[in-house]
């Protein structure tokens, strides 16, 4: 199916940060869907591993592929969300350049951030299973607070790929502390969108991930965070 003629992209003046993602999505909808599919296709091996009757070694290999590919794919998705929010004309060259710029830095930054989240989850789950009440409470609280910053990691990493993981999480936490309501709105919108996407099934592959990245990206613009000092 040929693309629509969307080479003349127009930007709505100052749309609400939760409306702007849909405006940017609609401006070049077919290309944005392709971006979303390019991210979501990495989920397929894990889905096959869990629903198909395959040998255990194959199941582990497929799951590991999705876990590893998720990191650079998500960094790339947020970089593309930056281009989509700027109404840049999406093209294969733009996508390829974004991948080259984010692939290696994503493992340096996003891998330890996601690893820390996994560690907090394991610690709180272990403490809960073994009756260590205080540690379970502290672990859950730390995991909750840490998770509230997660939607912003990709935004800061896309804009400042040279930043370390520590600085990314520190700036994300500072943002949530200084602007709690607007900083958490994208998280709420992401939860609602994810729920709709799970119910519709196809939404995960066609729109949901890129919309979640756009929520945070356009809110960053609203908070004047596009140029981070």
Coordinates of N, CA and C in Angstrom, one line a residue:
X1 N 0.9 -1.2 0.0 CA 0.0 0.0 0.0 C 0.9 1.2 0.0
X2 N 0.7 2.2 -0.9 CA 1.6 3.4 -1.0 C 1.3 4.3 0.2
X3 N 2.4 5.0 0.5 CA 2.2 6.0 1.6 C 1.3 7.2 1.2
X4 N 0.7 7.8 2.2 CA 0.0 9.0 1.9 C 1.0 10.1 1.6
X5 N 0.5 11.1 0.9 CA 1.4 12.3 0.6 C 1.5 13.1 1.9
X6 N 2.5 12.8 2.7 CA 2.7 13.5 4.0 C 4.0 14.2 4.0
X7 N 4.6 14.6 2.9 CA 5.8 15.3 2.8 C 5.7 16.7 3.3
X8 N 4.6 17.3 3.3 CA 4.4 18.6 3.8 C 3.7 18.6 5.2
X9 N 4.6 18.4 6.2 CA 4.1 18.2 7.5 C 3.8 19.5 8.2
X10 N 2.7 19.7 8.8 CA 2.4 20.9 9.5 C 2.3 20.6 11.0
X11 N 2.6 21.5 11.8 CA 2.6 21.4 13.3 C 1.5 22.2 13.9
X12 N 0.7 21.6 14.7 CA -0.3 22.4 15.4 C 0.3 23.3 16.5
X13 N -0.1 24.5 16.6 CA 0.5 25.4 17.5 C 0.2 25.1 19.0
X14 N 1.2 24.8 19.8 CA 1.1 24.6 21.2 C -0.1 23.6 21.6
X15 N -0.1 22.4 21.1 CA -1.2 21.5 21.5 C -0.9 21.0 22.9
X16 N -1.9 20.5 23.6 CA -1.7 20.0 24.9 C -0.7 18.8 24.9
X17 N 0.2 18.7 25.8 CA 1.2 17.6 25.7 C 0.6 16.2 25.7
X18 N -0.6 16.0 26.1 CA -1.2 14.7 25.9 C -2.0 14.6 24.7
X19 N -2.2 15.7 24.0 CA -2.9 15.7 22.7 C -1.8 15.7 21.6
X20 N -0.7 16.3 21.8 CA 0.4 16.4 20.8 C 0.8 15.1 20.3
X21 N 0.9 14.0 21.1 CA 1.3 12.7 20.5 C 0.4 12.2 19.4
X22 N -0.9 12.4 19.6 CA -1.8 12.0 18.6 C -1.7 12.8 17.3
X23 N -1.5 14.1 17.5 CA -1.3 15.0 16.3 C -0.1 14.6 15.5
X24 N 1.0 14.4 16.3 CA 2.3 14.0 15.6 C 2.1 12.6 14.9
X25 N 1.4 11.7 15.6 CA 1.2 10.4 15.0 C 0.4 10.5 13.7
X26 N -0.7 11.3 13.8 CA -1.6 11.4 12.6 C -0.9 12.1 11.4
X27 N 0.1 12.9 11.7 CA 0.7 13.7 10.7 C 1.4 12.8 9.6
X28 N 1.9 11.7 10.0 CA 2.5 10.7 9.1 C 2.3 9.3 9.6
X29 N 1.0 9.0 9.7 CA 0.6 7.8 10.4 C 1.2 6.5 9.9
X30 N 1.3 6.3 8.6 CA 1.8 5.0 8.1 C 3.3 4.9 8.5
X31 N 4.1 5.9 8.4 CA 5.5 5.8 8.8 C 5.6 5.6 10.3
X32 N 4.8 6.2 11.1 CA 4.9 6.0 12.5 C 4.5 4.6 12.9
X33 N 3.5 4.0 12.2 CA 3.1 2.6 12.4 C 4.3 1.7 12.1
X34 N 5.0 2.0 11.0 CA 6.2 1.2 10.7 C 7.3 1.3 11.8
X35 N 7.5 2.5 12.3 CA 8.4 2.6 13.5 C 8.0 1.7 14.6
X36 N 6.7 1.7 14.9 CA 6.2 0.9 16.0 C 6.3 -0.6 15.8
X37 N 6.0 -1.0 14.5 CA 6.2 -2.4 14.2 C 7.6 -2.8 14.3
X38 N 8.6 -1.9 13.9 CA 10.0 -2.2 13.9 C 10.4 -2.5 15.3
X39 N 9.8 -1.8 16.3 CA 10.1 -2.1 17.7 C 9.4 -3.3 18.2
X40 N 8.1 -3.5 17.9 CA 7.3 -4.6 18.4 C 7.8 -5.9 17.8
X41 N 8.4 -6.0 16.6 CA 8.7 -7.3 16.0 C 9.7 -8.0 16.9
X42 N 10.5 -7.3 17.8 CA 11.4 -8.0 18.7 C 10.7 -8.7 19.8
X43 N 9.4 -8.5 20.0 CA 8.6 -9.2 21.0 C 8.2 -10.6 20.5
X44 N 8.2 -10.8 19.2 CA 7.7 -12.0 18.6 C 8.5 -13.2 19.1
X45 N 9.8 -13.3 19.1 CA 10.5 -14.5 19.6 C 10.0 -14.9 21.0
X46 N 9.8 -13.9 21.9 CA 9.4 -14.2 23.3 C 8.0 -14.8 23.3
X47 N 7.1 -14.2 22.4 CA 5.8 -14.7 22.3 C 5.8 -16.2 21.8
X48 N 6.6 -16.4 20.8 CA 6.7 -17.8 20.3 C 7.2 -18.7 21.4
X49 N 8.2 -18.2 22.2 CA 8.8 -19.1 23.3 C 7.7 -19.5 24.3
X50 N 6.7 -18.6 24.5 CA 5.8 -18.9 25.6 C 4.5 -19.6 25.1
X51 N 4.2 -19.5 23.8 CA 3.0 -20.1 23.3 C 3.2 -21.3 22.4
X52 N 4.4 -21.5 21.9 CA 4.7 -22.6 21.0 C 5.3 -23.8 21.8
X53 N 5.1 -25.0 21.3 CA 5.8 -26.1 21.9 C 7.1 -26.3 21.3
X54 N 8.1 -25.7 22.0 CA 9.5 -25.8 21.4 C 10.4 -26.3 22.5
X55 N 11.6 -26.8 22.2 CA 12.5 -27.3 23.2 C 12.9 -26.3 24.1
X56 N 13.3 -26.7 25.3 CA 13.6 -25.7 26.4 C 14.8 -24.8 26.0
X57 N 15.8 -25.4 25.3 CA 16.9 -24.5 24.9 C 16.5 -23.5 23.9
X58 N 15.6 -23.8 23.0 CA 15.1 -22.8 22.0 C 14.2 -21.8 22.7
X59 N 13.5 -22.2 23.7 CA 12.6 -21.3 24.5 C 13.5 -20.2 25.2
X60 N 14.6 -20.7 25.8 CA 15.5 -19.8 26.5 C 16.2 -18.8 25.5
X61 N 16.6 -19.4 24.4 CA 17.3 -18.5 23.4 C 16.4 -17.5 22.8
X62 N 15.1 -17.8 22.5 CA 14.2 -16.9 22.0 C 13.9 -15.8 23.0
X63 N 13.7 -16.2 24.3 CA 13.4 -15.2 25.4 C 14.6 -14.3 25.6
X64 N 15.8 -14.8 25.5 CA 17.0 -14.0 25.7 C 17.2 -13.0 24.6
X65 N 16.8 -13.4 23.4 CA 16.9 -12.5 22.2 C 16.0 -11.3 22.5
X66 N 14.8 -11.5 22.9 CA 13.8 -10.4 23.2 C 14.3 -9.5 24.3
X67 N 14.8 -10.1 25.3 CA 15.3 -9.3 26.5 C 16.5 -8.4 26.0
X68 N 17.4 -9.0 25.3 CA 18.6 -8.2 24.8 C 18.2 -7.2 23.8
X69 N 17.4 -7.6 22.8 CA 17.0 -6.7 21.7 C 16.1 -5.5 22.2
X70 N 15.4 -5.7 23.3 CA 14.5 -4.7 23.9 C 15.3 -3.4 24.2
X71 N 16.5 -3.6 24.6 CA 17.3 -2.4 25.1 C 17.6 -1.4 23.9
X72 N 18.3 -1.9 22.9 CA 18.6 -0.9 21.8 C 17.3 -0.5 21.0
X73 N 16.4 -1.4 21.0 CA 15.1 -1.1 20.3 C 14.4 0.0 21.0
X74 N 14.4 0.0 22.3 CA 13.7 1.0 23.0 C 14.4 2.4 23.0
X75 N 15.7 2.3 23.0 CA 16.5 3.6 22.8 C 16.2 4.2 21.5
X76 N 16.2 3.3 20.5 CA 15.9 3.8 19.1 C 14.5 4.3 19.0
X77 N 13.5 3.7 19.7 CA 12.2 4.1 19.6 C 12.0 5.5 20.2
X78 N 12.7 5.8 21.3 CA 12.7 7.1 21.9 C 13.3 8.2 21.0
X79 N 14.4 7.8 20.3 CA 15.1 8.7 19.4 C 14.1 9.0 18.3
X80 N 13.4 8.0 17.8 CA 12.5 8.2 16.7 C 11.3 9.1 17.2
X81 N 10.9 8.9 18.4 CA 9.8 9.7 19.0 C 10.2 11.1 19.0
X82 N 11.5 11.4 19.3 CA 12.0 12.8 19.2 C 11.8 13.4 17.8
X83 N 12.1 12.6 16.8 CA 11.9 13.0 15.4 C 10.4 13.2 15.1
X84 N 9.6 12.3 15.6 CA 8.2 12.3 15.3 C 7.6 13.6 16.0
X85 N 7.9 13.8 17.2 CA 7.4 15.0 17.9 C 7.9 16.3 17.2
X86 N 9.1 16.3 16.6 CA 9.5 17.5 15.9 C 9.0 17.6 14.5
X87 N 8.1 16.6 14.1 CA 7.5 16.5 12.8 C 8.6 16.4 11.7
X88 N 9.7 15.7 12.0 CA 10.7 15.4 11.0 C 10.1 14.4 10.1
X89 N 10.5 14.5 8.8 CA 10.0 13.5 7.8 C 10.7 12.2 8.0
X90 N 9.9 11.2 8.4 CA 10.5 9.9 8.7 C 10.9 9.2 7.4
X91 N 12.1 8.6 7.4 CA 12.6 7.9 6.3 C 13.6 6.8 6.7
X92 N 13.8 5.8 5.8 CA 14.8 4.8 6.2 C 16.1 5.3 6.6
X93 N 16.6 6.3 6.0 CA 17.9 6.9 6.3 C 17.9 7.5 7.8
X94 N 16.8 8.1 8.1 CA 16.7 8.7 9.4 C 16.6 7.6 10.5
X95 N 15.9 6.5 10.2 CA 15.8 5.4 11.1 C 17.2 4.7 11.3
X96 N 17.9 4.6 10.2 CA 19.2 3.9 10.2 C 20.2 4.8 11.0
X97 N 20.2 6.1 10.8 CA 21.1 7.0 11.6 C 20.7 6.9 13.1
X98 N 19.5 6.9 13.4 CA 19.1 6.9 14.8 C 19.5 5.6 15.5
X99 N 19.5 4.5 14.7 CA 19.9 3.2 15.3 C 21.4 3.2 15.5
X100 N 22.2 3.8 14.6 CA 23.6 3.8 14.7 C 24.0 4.7 15.9
X101 N 23.3 5.8 16.2 CA 23.6 6.7 17.3 C 23.2 6.1 18.6
X102 N 22.2 5.2 18.7 CA 21.7 4.8 20.0 C 22.1 3.3 20.3
X103 N 22.5 2.5 19.4 CA 22.7 1.1 19.6 C 23.7 0.8 20.8
X104 N 24.9 1.2 20.7 CA 25.9 1.0 21.7 C 25.6 1.7 23.0
X105 N 25.3 3.1 22.9 CA 25.0 3.8 24.2 C 23.9 3.2 25.0
X106 N 22.9 2.5 24.3 CA 21.8 2.0 25.0 C 22.2 0.9 26.0
X107 N 23.2 0.1 25.7 CA 23.7 -0.9 26.6 C 24.5 -0.3 27.7
X108 N 25.1 0.8 27.5 CA 25.9 1.5 28.6 C 24.9 2.2 29.6
X109 N 23.8 2.6 29.1 CA 22.9 3.4 29.9 C 21.6 2.7 30.4
X110 N 20.9 2.2 29.4 CA 19.6 1.5 29.8 C 19.8 0.2 30.4
X111 N 20.8 -0.6 30.0 CA 21.0 -1.9 30.6 C 21.2 -1.8 32.1
X112 N 22.1 -1.0 32.7 CA 22.2 -1.0 34.1 C 20.9 -0.4 34.8
X113 N 20.2 0.5 34.1 CA 19.0 1.0 34.7 C 17.9 0.0 34.9
X114 N 17.8 -0.8 33.8 CA 16.8 -1.9 33.8 C 17.3 -3.0 34.8
X115 N 18.6 -3.2 34.8 CA 19.1 -4.2 35.7 C 18.8 -3.9 37.2
X116 N 19.0 -2.6 37.5 CA 18.7 -2.2 38.9 C 17.2 -2.4 39.2
X117 N 16.3 -2.1 38.3 CA 14.9 -2.4 38.5 C 14.6 -3.9 38.7
X118 N 15.3 -4.7 38.0 CA 15.1 -6.2 38.2 C 15.6 -6.6 39.5
X119 N 16.7 -6.0 39.9 CA 17.3 -6.4 41.2 C 16.4 -6.0 42.4
X120 N 15.8 -4.8 42.3 CA 14.9 -4.3 43.3 C 13.7 -5.3 43.4
X121 N 13.2 -5.7 42.2 CA 12.1 -6.6 42.2 C 12.4 -7.9 42.8
X122 N 13.6 -8.5 42.5 CA 14.0 -9.8 43.1 C 14.2 -9.7 44.6
X123 N 14.8 -8.6 45.1 CA 15.0 -8.4 46.5 C 13.7 -8.3 47.3
X124 N 12.7 -7.5 46.7 CA 11.5 -7.3 47.4 C 10.7 -8.6 47.4
X125 N 10.7 -9.4 46.3 CA 10.0 -10.7 46.2 C 10.6 -11.7 47.1
X126 N 12.0 -11.7 47.2 CA 12.6 -12.7 48.1 C 12.3 -12.3 49.6
X127 N 12.3 -11.0 49.9 CA 12.0 -10.6 51.3 C 10.5 -11.0 51.6
X128 N 9.6 -10.8 50.7 CA 8.2 -11.1 50.9 C 8.0 -12.6 51.1
X129 N 8.7 -13.4 50.3 CA 8.6 -14.9 50.4 C 9.2 -15.4 51.6
X130 N 10.2 -14.7 52.2 CA 10.9 -15.3 53.4 C 10.5 -14.5 54.7
X131 N 9.4 -13.7 54.6 CA 8.9 -13.1 55.8 C 9.7 -12.0 56.3
X132 N 10.6 -11.4 55.5 CA 11.4 -10.3 56.0 C 10.6 -9.0 55.7
X133 N 9.7 -8.7 56.7 CA 8.7 -7.6 56.4 C 9.3 -6.3 56.1
X134 N 10.3 -5.8 56.9 CA 10.8 -4.5 56.7 C 11.5 -4.4 55.4
X135 N 12.3 -5.4 55.0 CA 13.0 -5.3 53.8 C 12.1 -5.4 52.6
X136 N 11.0 -6.2 52.8 CA 10.0 -6.2 51.7 C 9.3 -4.9 51.5
X137 N 9.0 -4.2 52.6 CA 8.4 -2.9 52.5 C 9.3 -1.9 51.8
X138 N 10.6 -1.8 52.3 CA 11.6 -0.9 51.7 C 11.8 -1.2 50.3
X139 N 11.9 -2.5 49.9 CA 12.1 -2.9 48.5 C 11.0 -2.5 47.6
X140 N 9.8 -2.7 48.1 CA 8.6 -2.3 47.3 C 8.5 -0.8 47.1
X141 N 8.8 -0.1 48.2 CA 8.8 1.4 48.1 C 9.9 1.9 47.1
X142 N 11.1 1.3 47.3 CA 12.2 1.7 46.4 C 11.8 1.4 44.9
X143 N 11.2 0.2 44.7 CA 10.9 -0.2 43.3 C 9.8 0.8 42.8
X144 N 8.8 1.1 43.6 CA 7.8 2.1 43.1 C 8.4 3.4 42.8
X145 N 9.2 4.0 43.6 CA 9.8 5.3 43.4 C 10.7 5.2 42.1
X146 N 11.4 4.2 42.0 CA 12.4 4.0 40.9 C 11.6 3.9 39.6
X147 N 10.5 3.1 39.6 CA 9.7 2.9 38.4 C 9.0 4.2 37.9
X148 N 8.7 5.1 38.9 CA 8.0 6.4 38.4 C 9.0 7.2 37.6
X149 N 10.2 7.0 37.6 CA 11.2 7.8 36.8 C 11.4 7.1 35.4
X150 N 11.0 5.8 35.3 CA 11.4 5.0 34.2 C 11.0 5.6 32.8
X151 N 9.8 6.2 32.7 CA 9.3 6.6 31.4 C 10.2 7.8 30.9
X152 N 11.0 8.4 31.8 CA 11.8 9.5 31.4 C 13.2 9.1 31.0
X153 N 13.6 7.9 31.3 CA 15.0 7.5 30.9 C 15.2 7.6 29.4
X154 N 14.3 7.1 28.7 CA 14.4 7.1 27.2 C 14.5 8.5 26.7
X155 N 13.7 9.5 27.3 CA 13.7 10.8 26.8 C 15.1 11.5 27.0
X156 N 15.6 11.4 28.2 CA 16.9 12.0 28.5 C 18.0 11.3 27.7
X157 N 17.9 10.0 27.6 CA 19.0 9.3 26.8 C 18.9 9.6 25.4
X158 N 17.7 9.8 24.8 CA 17.6 10.2 23.4 C 18.2 11.6 23.1
X159 N 18.0 12.5 24.1 CA 18.5 13.9 23.9 C 20.0 14.0 24.3
X160 N 20.4 13.3 25.3 CA 21.8 13.4 25.8 C 22.4 12.0 25.9
X161 N 22.7 11.3 24.7 CA 23.2 10.0 24.8 C 24.6 9.8 25.5
X162 N 25.3 10.9 25.6 CA 26.6 10.9 26.3 C 26.5 10.8 27.8
X163 N 25.3 11.0 28.4 CA 25.1 11.0 29.8 C 25.2 9.5 30.3
X164 N 25.7 9.4 31.6 CA 25.8 8.1 32.2 C 24.4 7.7 32.7
X165 N 24.4 6.4 33.1 CA 23.1 5.9 33.7 C 22.8 6.6 34.9
X166 N 23.8 6.9 35.7 CA 23.5 7.6 37.0 C 22.9 9.0 36.8
X167 N 23.4 9.7 35.8 CA 22.9 11.0 35.5 C 21.5 11.0 34.9
X168 N 21.2 10.0 34.1 CA 19.9 9.9 33.5 C 18.9 9.6 34.6
X169 N 19.2 8.7 35.5 CA 18.2 8.4 36.6 C 18.1 9.6 37.6
X170 N 19.2 10.3 37.8 CA 19.2 11.4 38.7 C 18.3 12.6 38.1
X171 N 18.5 12.9 36.8 CA 17.7 13.9 36.2 C 16.3 13.5 36.1
X172 N 16.0 12.3 35.9 CA 14.6 11.8 35.8 C 13.9 11.9 37.2
X173 N 14.7 11.6 38.3 CA 14.1 11.7 39.6 C 13.9 13.2 40.0
X174 N 14.9 14.0 39.5 CA 14.7 15.5 39.8 C 13.5 16.0 39.1
X175 N 13.3 15.6 37.9 CA 12.1 16.0 37.2 C 10.8 15.7 37.9
X176 N 10.7 14.4 38.3 CA 9.5 13.9 39.0 C 9.4 14.7 40.4
X177 N 10.5 15.0 41.0 CA 10.4 15.8 42.3 C 9.9 17.2 42.1
X178 N 10.5 17.8 41.1 CA 10.2 19.3 40.8 C 8.8 19.5 40.1
X179 N 8.4 18.5 39.3 CA 7.2 18.7 38.5 C 6.4 17.4 38.6
X180 N 5.9 17.1 39.8 CA 5.3 15.7 40.0 C 4.1 15.5 39.2
X181 N 3.2 16.4 39.0 CA 1.9 16.2 38.3 C 2.2 16.0 36.8
X182 N 2.8 17.0 36.1 CA 3.1 16.8 34.7 C 4.1 15.6 34.4
X183 N 5.0 15.4 35.4 CA 6.0 14.3 35.2 C 5.3 12.9 35.2
X184 N 4.3 12.8 36.0 CA 3.6 11.5 36.2 C 2.4 11.4 35.3
X185 N 1.9 12.4 34.6 CA 0.8 12.3 33.7 C 1.2 11.3 32.5
X186 N 2.4 11.4 31.9 CA 2.7 10.5 30.9 C 2.6 9.0 31.3
X187 N 3.0 8.8 32.6 CA 3.0 7.5 33.2 C 1.5 6.9 33.3
X188 N 0.6 7.8 33.7 CA -0.8 7.5 33.8 C -1.3 7.2 32.4
X189 N -1.0 8.1 31.4 CA -1.5 8.0 30.1 C -0.9 6.7 29.5
X190 N 0.3 6.4 29.8 CA 0.9 5.1 29.3 C 0.2 3.9 29.8
X191 N -0.2 3.9 31.1 CA -0.9 2.8 31.7 C -2.2 2.6 31.0
X192 N -3.0 3.7 30.8 CA -4.3 3.6 30.1 C -4.1 3.0 28.7
X193 N -3.1 3.6 28.0 CA -2.9 3.2 26.6 C -2.4 1.7 26.5
X194 N -1.6 1.3 27.4 CA -1.2 -0.1 27.5 C -2.3 -1.0 27.7
X195 N -3.2 -0.6 28.6 CA -4.4 -1.5 28.9 C -5.3 -1.6 27.6
X196 N -5.5 -0.5 26.9 CA -6.3 -0.6 25.7 C -5.6 -1.4 24.7
X197 N -4.2 -1.3 24.6 CA -3.5 -2.0 23.6 C -3.5 -3.5 23.9
X198 N -3.5 -3.9 25.2 CA -3.5 -5.3 25.5 C -4.9 -5.9 25.2
X199 N -5.9 -5.1 25.4 CA -7.3 -5.6 25.1 C -7.5 -5.7 23.6
X200 N -6.9 -4.8 22.8 CA -7.1 -4.8 21.4 C -6.1 -5.7 20.7
X201 N -5.1 -6.2 21.4 CA -4.0 -7.0 20.9 C -3.1 -6.3 19.9
X202 N -3.8 -6.0 18.8 CA -3.0 -5.3 17.7 C -2.4 -4.0 18.0
X203 N -3.0 -3.3 19.0 CA -2.5 -2.0 19.4 C -1.0 -2.0 19.8
X204 N -0.5 -3.1 20.5 CA 0.8 -3.2 20.9 C 1.8 -3.2 19.7
X205 N 1.4 -3.8 18.6 CA 2.2 -3.9 17.4 C 2.0 -2.7 16.5
X206 N 0.9 -1.9 16.6 CA 0.7 -0.8 15.7 C 0.9 0.6 16.3
X207 N 0.7 0.8 17.6 CA 0.7 2.1 18.0 C 1.2 2.4 19.5
X208 N 0.9 1.4 20.4 CA 1.1 1.7 21.8 C 2.5 2.1 22.2
X209 N 3.5 1.4 21.9 CA 4.9 1.8 22.3 C 5.3 3.1 21.9
X210 N 5.0 3.5 20.6 CA 5.5 4.8 20.1 C 4.6 5.9 20.8
X211 N 3.4 5.6 21.1 CA 2.6 6.6 21.8 C 3.1 6.9 23.2
X212 N 3.5 5.8 23.9 CA 4.1 5.9 25.2 C 5.3 6.8 25.2
X213 N 6.2 6.5 24.2 CA 7.4 7.3 24.1 C 7.1 8.8 23.8
X214 N 6.0 9.0 23.0 CA 5.6 10.4 22.6 C 5.0 11.1 23.8
X215 N 4.3 10.4 24.6 CA 3.8 11.1 25.8 C 4.9 11.8 26.6
X216 N 5.9 11.1 26.9 CA 7.0 11.7 27.7 C 7.8 12.7 26.8
X217 N 8.0 12.5 25.6 CA 8.7 13.4 24.7 C 8.0 14.7 24.6
X218 N 6.7 14.7 24.3 CA 6.0 16.0 24.2 C 5.8 16.7 25.5
X219 N 5.7 15.9 26.6 CA 5.7 16.5 27.9 C 7.0 17.2 28.3
X220 N 8.1 16.6 27.8 CA 9.4 17.2 28.0 C 9.4 18.6 27.3
X221 N 8.9 18.6 26.1 CA 8.8 19.9 25.4 C 7.9 20.9 26.1
X222 N 6.8 20.4 26.7 CA 5.9 21.3 27.5 C 6.6 21.9 28.7
X223 N 7.5 21.1 29.3 CA 8.3 21.5 30.4 C 9.6 22.2 30.1
X224 N 9.8 22.5 28.8 CA 11.0 23.2 28.3 C 12.2 22.4 28.6
X225 N 12.1 21.0 28.4 CA 13.3 20.2 28.6 C 13.9 19.7 27.4
X226 N 13.5 20.2 26.2 CA 14.1 19.7 25.0 C 15.6 20.0 24.9
X227 N 16.0 21.1 25.4 CA 17.4 21.4 25.5 C 17.8 21.3 26.9
X228 N 18.5 20.2 27.3 CA 18.9 20.0 28.7 C 20.3 20.5 29.0
X229 N 20.4 21.2 30.1 CA 21.7 21.8 30.4 C 22.4 20.9 31.4

